[in-house]
Amino acid sequence: SARASARRRCPGASPVLCPSRPNARPVTSLGTAAVVLVASVVGLGVGARTLVDAAVALARRVGLSDLVIGLTVVAAGTSTPELVVTADAAAAGLGDVAVGNVAGSNVYNVAVVLGVVAALRAIPIERSLVRRDGAALVASTLLFAAVLLDGLVTRLEALVLLGAFVAYTASLLRDATSGTRDAHSGPDTGPPVPLRVAAPTAPVRDVALLAVG
């Protein structure tokens, strides 16, 4: 079959990412591709909303702020499809597709996603997002560029990238934990200000929704 032939040409990779020969038959018909594209876009919208709602409900149970939730749980969840595509492309030997997906998605998130949303409605942000997380974004971009200078991403460089992410996430969680402790042990300045929190939900259901999202 066409799919089996594509697997032989690019073992371990999705046929969609496998470069076809000039005289090869397309792996997927145009009609099938259009249906899959529309269904994927609809599923992406539903899944994104489900992911965010479940992640916020679960993270607030352990006292994480909205900023930390967005920087960790939601960011990792929405980037999971990119991880799958990048891994599939790398398995097919399509390094340009793998690295281009990472670079392009980051440019798109900053320029288009943030730009479109901010154009529709102003987005208030915390100062820590500029000082700490903005600096982390610039540093990670410079590290990404440095890794690509020799035209090869090695296992050692991969460990450095993963280590940087683990250190950044640990720093976020440590700051969030210390901030929560300080808030509870600080001086009494009057009656507490009510916070807007999510309605109580079932943990098992939240985990299931997070997985589905």
Short mmCIF file of N, CA and C in Angstrom, two decimals, residues 82-147:
data_model
loop_
_atom_site.label_atom_id
_atom_site.label_comp_id
_atom_site.label_asym_id
_atom_site.label_seq_id
_atom_site.Cartn_x
_atom_site.Cartn_y
_atom_site.Cartn_z
N GLU A 82 3.72 19.89 19.36
CA GLU A 82 4.97 20.27 18.71
C GLU A 82 6.07 19.25 19.00
N LEU A 83 6.07 18.70 20.22
CA LEU A 83 7.04 17.67 20.57
C LEU A 83 6.86 16.44 19.69
N VAL A 84 5.60 16.06 19.45
CA VAL A 84 5.33 14.88 18.61
C VAL A 84 5.79 15.13 17.19
N VAL A 85 5.46 16.28 16.62
CA VAL A 85 5.84 16.60 15.24
C VAL A 85 7.36 16.67 15.10
N THR A 86 8.01 17.32 16.05
CA THR A 86 9.47 17.46 16.00
C THR A 86 10.16 16.11 16.10
N ALA A 87 9.68 15.26 17.01
CA ALA A 87 10.26 13.92 17.16
C ALA A 87 10.05 13.09 15.91
N ASP A 88 8.87 13.20 15.32
CA ASP A 88 8.57 12.45 14.10
C ASP A 88 9.47 12.90 12.95
N ALA A 89 9.65 14.21 12.83
CA ALA A 89 10.51 14.74 11.78
C ALA A 89 11.96 14.32 11.99
N ALA A 90 12.43 14.36 13.24
CA ALA A 90 13.80 13.95 13.53
C ALA A 90 14.01 12.47 13.22
N ALA A 91 12.99 11.63 13.52
CA ALA A 91 13.09 10.20 13.22
C ALA A 91 13.18 9.95 11.73
N ALA A 92 12.58 10.84 10.94
CA ALA A 92 12.61 10.71 9.48
C ALA A 92 13.87 11.29 8.87
N GLY A 93 14.73 11.87 9.72
CA GLY A 93 15.94 12.49 9.21
C GLY A 93 15.71 13.87 8.63
N LEU A 94 14.55 14.48 8.94
CA LEU A 94 14.22 15.81 8.43
C LEU A 94 14.57 16.85 9.50
N GLY A 95 15.86 17.10 9.66
CA GLY A 95 16.32 18.01 10.69
C GLY A 95 15.79 19.42 10.52
N ASP A 96 15.71 19.89 9.27
CA ASP A 96 15.23 21.24 9.02
C ASP A 96 13.77 21.40 9.45
N VAL A 97 12.97 20.36 9.22
CA VAL A 97 11.57 20.41 9.65
C VAL A 97 11.49 20.40 11.17
N ALA A 98 12.29 19.57 11.82
CA ALA A 98 12.26 19.45 13.28
C ALA A 98 12.64 20.77 13.94
N VAL A 99 13.78 21.33 13.53
CA VAL A 99 14.24 22.58 14.15
C VAL A 99 13.39 23.75 13.69
N GLY A 100 12.97 23.74 12.43
CA GLY A 100 12.12 24.81 11.93
C GLY A 100 10.79 24.88 12.64
N ASN A 101 10.25 23.72 13.04
CA ASN A 101 9.00 23.71 13.79
C ASN A 101 9.17 24.40 15.13
N VAL A 102 10.31 24.15 15.80
CA VAL A 102 10.56 24.78 17.09
C VAL A 102 10.70 26.29 16.94
N ALA A 103 11.53 26.71 15.98
CA ALA A 103 11.75 28.15 15.78
C ALA A 103 10.47 28.85 15.31
N GLY A 104 9.80 28.24 14.35
CA GLY A 104 8.60 28.87 13.81
C GLY A 104 7.47 28.99 14.82
N SER A 105 7.30 27.96 15.66
CA SER A 105 6.22 28.01 16.64
C SER A 105 6.48 29.10 17.69
N ASN A 106 7.74 29.30 18.06
CA ASN A 106 8.05 30.35 19.03
C ASN A 106 7.84 31.74 18.44
N VAL A 107 8.27 31.92 17.20
CA VAL A 107 8.04 33.21 16.53
C VAL A 107 6.54 33.47 16.39
N TYR A 108 5.79 32.44 16.01
CA TYR A 108 4.34 32.58 15.84
C TYR A 108 3.66 32.92 17.16
N ASN A 109 4.07 32.26 18.25
CA ASN A 109 3.46 32.53 19.55
C ASN A 109 3.68 33.97 19.98
N VAL A 110 4.90 34.46 19.81
CA VAL A 110 5.21 35.81 20.27
C VAL A 110 4.59 36.86 19.35
N ALA A 111 4.77 36.69 18.04
CA ALA A 111 4.36 37.73 17.10
C ALA A 111 2.87 37.69 16.77
N VAL A 112 2.33 36.50 16.55
CA VAL A 112 0.94 36.38 16.08
C VAL A 112 -0.03 36.15 17.23
N VAL A 113 0.21 35.12 18.05
CA VAL A 113 -0.73 34.81 19.13
C VAL A 113 -0.85 35.99 20.09
N LEU A 114 0.28 36.44 20.61
CA LEU A 114 0.24 37.57 21.54
C LEU A 114 -0.22 38.84 20.85
N GLY A 115 0.20 39.04 19.61
CA GLY A 115 -0.20 40.25 18.88
C GLY A 115 -1.68 40.31 18.60
N VAL A 116 -2.27 39.19 18.17
CA VAL A 116 -3.71 39.18 17.86
C VAL A 116 -4.53 39.37 19.13
N VAL A 117 -4.17 38.66 20.20
CA VAL A 117 -4.94 38.76 21.43
C VAL A 117 -4.84 40.17 22.01
N ALA A 118 -3.62 40.74 22.03
CA ALA A 118 -3.44 42.09 22.57
C ALA A 118 -4.13 43.14 21.71
N ALA A 119 -4.24 42.89 20.41
CA ALA A 119 -4.94 43.82 19.54
C ALA A 119 -6.43 43.85 19.84
N LEU A 120 -6.96 42.72 20.27
CA LEU A 120 -8.38 42.64 20.61
C LEU A 120 -8.67 43.18 22.00
N ARG A 121 -7.73 42.96 22.92
CA ARG A 121 -7.94 43.39 24.30
C ARG A 121 -6.60 43.51 25.01
N ALA A 122 -6.39 44.62 25.73
CA ALA A 122 -5.14 44.83 26.45
C ALA A 122 -4.94 43.72 27.49
N ILE A 123 -3.69 43.29 27.67
CA ILE A 123 -3.38 42.19 28.58
C ILE A 123 -2.54 42.71 29.73
N PRO A 124 -3.08 42.79 30.94
CA PRO A 124 -2.27 43.19 32.10
C PRO A 124 -1.34 42.05 32.50
N ILE A 125 -0.11 42.39 32.89
CA ILE A 125 0.87 41.38 33.28
C ILE A 125 1.54 41.77 34.58
N GLU A 126 2.10 40.80 35.28
CA GLU A 126 2.84 41.05 36.51
C GLU A 126 4.27 41.48 36.17
N ARG A 127 4.88 42.29 37.05
CA ARG A 127 6.24 42.76 36.81
C ARG A 127 7.24 41.61 36.80
N SER A 128 6.97 40.57 37.58
CA SER A 128 7.89 39.43 37.61
C SER A 128 7.97 38.75 36.25
N LEU A 129 6.92 38.85 35.45
CA LEU A 129 6.93 38.26 34.12
C LEU A 129 7.97 38.93 33.25
N VAL A 130 8.18 40.24 33.45
CA VAL A 130 9.18 40.97 32.66
C VAL A 130 10.58 40.69 33.18
N ARG A 131 10.74 40.78 34.50
CA ARG A 131 12.08 40.65 35.09
C ARG A 131 12.61 39.22 34.98
N ARG A 132 11.84 38.26 35.46
CA ARG A 132 12.34 36.89 35.52
C ARG A 132 12.07 36.12 34.24
N ASP A 133 10.82 36.08 33.82
CA ASP A 133 10.45 35.22 32.70
C ASP A 133 10.83 35.82 31.36
N GLY A 134 10.80 37.15 31.26
CA GLY A 134 11.28 37.79 30.04
C GLY A 134 12.76 37.53 29.84
N ALA A 135 13.53 37.62 30.93
CA ALA A 135 14.96 37.33 30.85
C ALA A 135 15.20 35.86 30.48
N ALA A 136 14.37 34.96 31.03
CA ALA A 136 14.50 33.54 30.70
C ALA A 136 14.20 33.29 29.23
N LEU A 137 13.22 34.02 28.68
CA LEU A 137 12.88 33.87 27.27
C LEU A 137 14.04 34.31 26.38
N VAL A 138 14.64 35.45 26.70
CA VAL A 138 15.78 35.94 25.92
C VAL A 138 16.96 34.98 26.04
N ALA A 139 17.23 34.50 27.26
CA ALA A 139 18.36 33.58 27.47
C ALA A 139 18.16 32.27 26.71
N SER A 140 16.93 31.73 26.72
CA SER A 140 16.67 30.49 26.02
C SER A 140 16.78 30.67 24.51
N THR A 141 16.40 31.84 24.01
CA THR A 141 16.53 32.11 22.58
C THR A 141 17.99 32.18 22.17
N LEU A 142 18.82 32.84 22.98
CA LEU A 142 20.25 32.92 22.71
C LEU A 142 20.89 31.53 22.79
N LEU A 143 20.47 30.72 23.76
CA LEU A 143 20.99 29.37 23.87
C LEU A 143 20.60 28.53 22.66
N PHE A 144 19.38 28.70 22.18
CA PHE A 144 18.90 27.99 20.99
C PHE A 144 19.76 28.36 19.78
N ALA A 145 20.04 29.65 19.62
CA ALA A 145 20.87 30.09 18.49
C ALA A 145 22.29 29.54 18.60
N ALA A 146 22.84 29.51 19.82
CA ALA A 146 24.20 29.00 20.02
C ALA A 146 24.28 27.52 19.68
N VAL A 147 23.24 26.76 20.03
CA VAL A 147 23.22 25.33 19.76
C VAL A 147 23.23 25.06 18.25
#
